[in-house]
C-alpha positions as a printed Julia matrix, in Angstrom:
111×3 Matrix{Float64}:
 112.21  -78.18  -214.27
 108.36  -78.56  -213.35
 105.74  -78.37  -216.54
 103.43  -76.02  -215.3
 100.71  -77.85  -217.62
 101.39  -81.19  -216.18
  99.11  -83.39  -216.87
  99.48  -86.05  -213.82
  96.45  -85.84  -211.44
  97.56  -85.04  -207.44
  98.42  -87.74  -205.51
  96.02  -89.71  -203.97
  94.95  -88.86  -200.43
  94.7   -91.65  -197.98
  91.34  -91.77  -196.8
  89.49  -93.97  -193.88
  86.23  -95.46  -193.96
  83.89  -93.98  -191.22
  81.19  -96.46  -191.32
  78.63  -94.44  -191.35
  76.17  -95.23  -194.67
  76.11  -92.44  -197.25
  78.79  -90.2   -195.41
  81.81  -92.73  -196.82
  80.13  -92.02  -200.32
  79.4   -88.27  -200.41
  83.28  -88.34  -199.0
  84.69  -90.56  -201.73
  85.97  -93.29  -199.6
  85.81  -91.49  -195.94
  87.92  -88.57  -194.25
  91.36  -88.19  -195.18
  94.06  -90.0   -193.04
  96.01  -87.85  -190.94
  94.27  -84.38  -191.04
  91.82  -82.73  -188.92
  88.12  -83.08  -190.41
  85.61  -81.2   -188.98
  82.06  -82.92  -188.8
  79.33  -81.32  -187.16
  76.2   -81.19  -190.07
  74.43  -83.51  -188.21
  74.67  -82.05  -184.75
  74.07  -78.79  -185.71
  70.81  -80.28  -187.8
  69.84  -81.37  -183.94
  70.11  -78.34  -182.82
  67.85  -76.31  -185.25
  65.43  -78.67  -185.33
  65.43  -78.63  -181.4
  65.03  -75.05  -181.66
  62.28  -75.04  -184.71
  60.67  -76.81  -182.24
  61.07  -74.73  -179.44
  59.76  -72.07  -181.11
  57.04  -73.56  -182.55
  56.0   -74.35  -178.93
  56.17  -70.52  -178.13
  54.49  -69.43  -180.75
  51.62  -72.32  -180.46
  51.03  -70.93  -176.86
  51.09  -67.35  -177.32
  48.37  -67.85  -180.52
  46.82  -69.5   -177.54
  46.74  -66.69  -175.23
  45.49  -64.15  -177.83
  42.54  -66.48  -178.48
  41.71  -67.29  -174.47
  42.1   -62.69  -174.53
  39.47  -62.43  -177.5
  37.31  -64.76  -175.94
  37.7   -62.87  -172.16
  37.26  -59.97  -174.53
  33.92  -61.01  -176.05
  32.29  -62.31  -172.77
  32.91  -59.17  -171.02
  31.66  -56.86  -173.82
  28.7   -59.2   -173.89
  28.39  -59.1   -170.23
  28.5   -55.41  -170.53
  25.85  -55.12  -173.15
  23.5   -57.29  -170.7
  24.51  -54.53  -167.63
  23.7   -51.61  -170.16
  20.65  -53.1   -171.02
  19.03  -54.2   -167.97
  20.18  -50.86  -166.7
  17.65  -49.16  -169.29
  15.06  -51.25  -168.95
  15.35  -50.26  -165.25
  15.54  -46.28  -166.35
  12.52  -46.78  -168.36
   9.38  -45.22  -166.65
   6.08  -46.84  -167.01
   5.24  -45.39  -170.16
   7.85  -47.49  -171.61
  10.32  -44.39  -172.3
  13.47  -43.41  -170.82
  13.47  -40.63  -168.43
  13.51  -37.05  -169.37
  17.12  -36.42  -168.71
  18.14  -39.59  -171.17
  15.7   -38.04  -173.63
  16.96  -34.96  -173.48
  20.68  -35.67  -173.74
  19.97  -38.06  -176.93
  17.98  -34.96  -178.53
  20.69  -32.96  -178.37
  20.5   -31.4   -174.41
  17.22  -29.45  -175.02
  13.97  -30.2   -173.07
């Protein structure tokens, strides 16, 4: 009969060396011999940091855009401010004040 509090450790599993520095460490001695091991940490690292990157890109160009917008933006408003004001100083009579009807609509419609 088996003591259920035995105190022998398992047996040993058979490992191999993979050669690659630090992984044989973190492993104890390498994968163990005759079993499937699954090791993909590094590839997958790849591919995040492919896709950080990716997305960095994207997000780098479209801060890009809105600033080349805002600056479109702010030339035409400018360029709309110059339009709006040569287009008064052209309303202006010759006493140097606008004409009646843009007198009357800023005092309220009246005369």
């Amino acid at each position: 009969m088996t003591d259920l509090f035995d105190t022998q450790p398992y047996p040993r599993v058979r490992k191999v060396p993979t050669g690659i520095p630090g992984v044989d460490d973190i492993t104890g001695g390498g994968i163990p011999r005759n079993r499937t091991t699954l090791a993909q940490a590094q590839a997958r690292i790849n591919d995040l940091q492919h896709e950080m990157a990716l997305r960095t890109d994207e997000i780098d160009r479209v801060l890009h855009e809105e600033s080349l917008r805002k600056e479109e933006f702010a030339i035409r408003q400018g360029e709309i401010r110059t339009k709006r004001g040569a287009d008064l100083v052209k309303s202006m009579d010759t006493s140097g004040q606008a004409p009646p009807e843009q007198r009357a609509a800023v005092n309220g419609g009246g005369a």
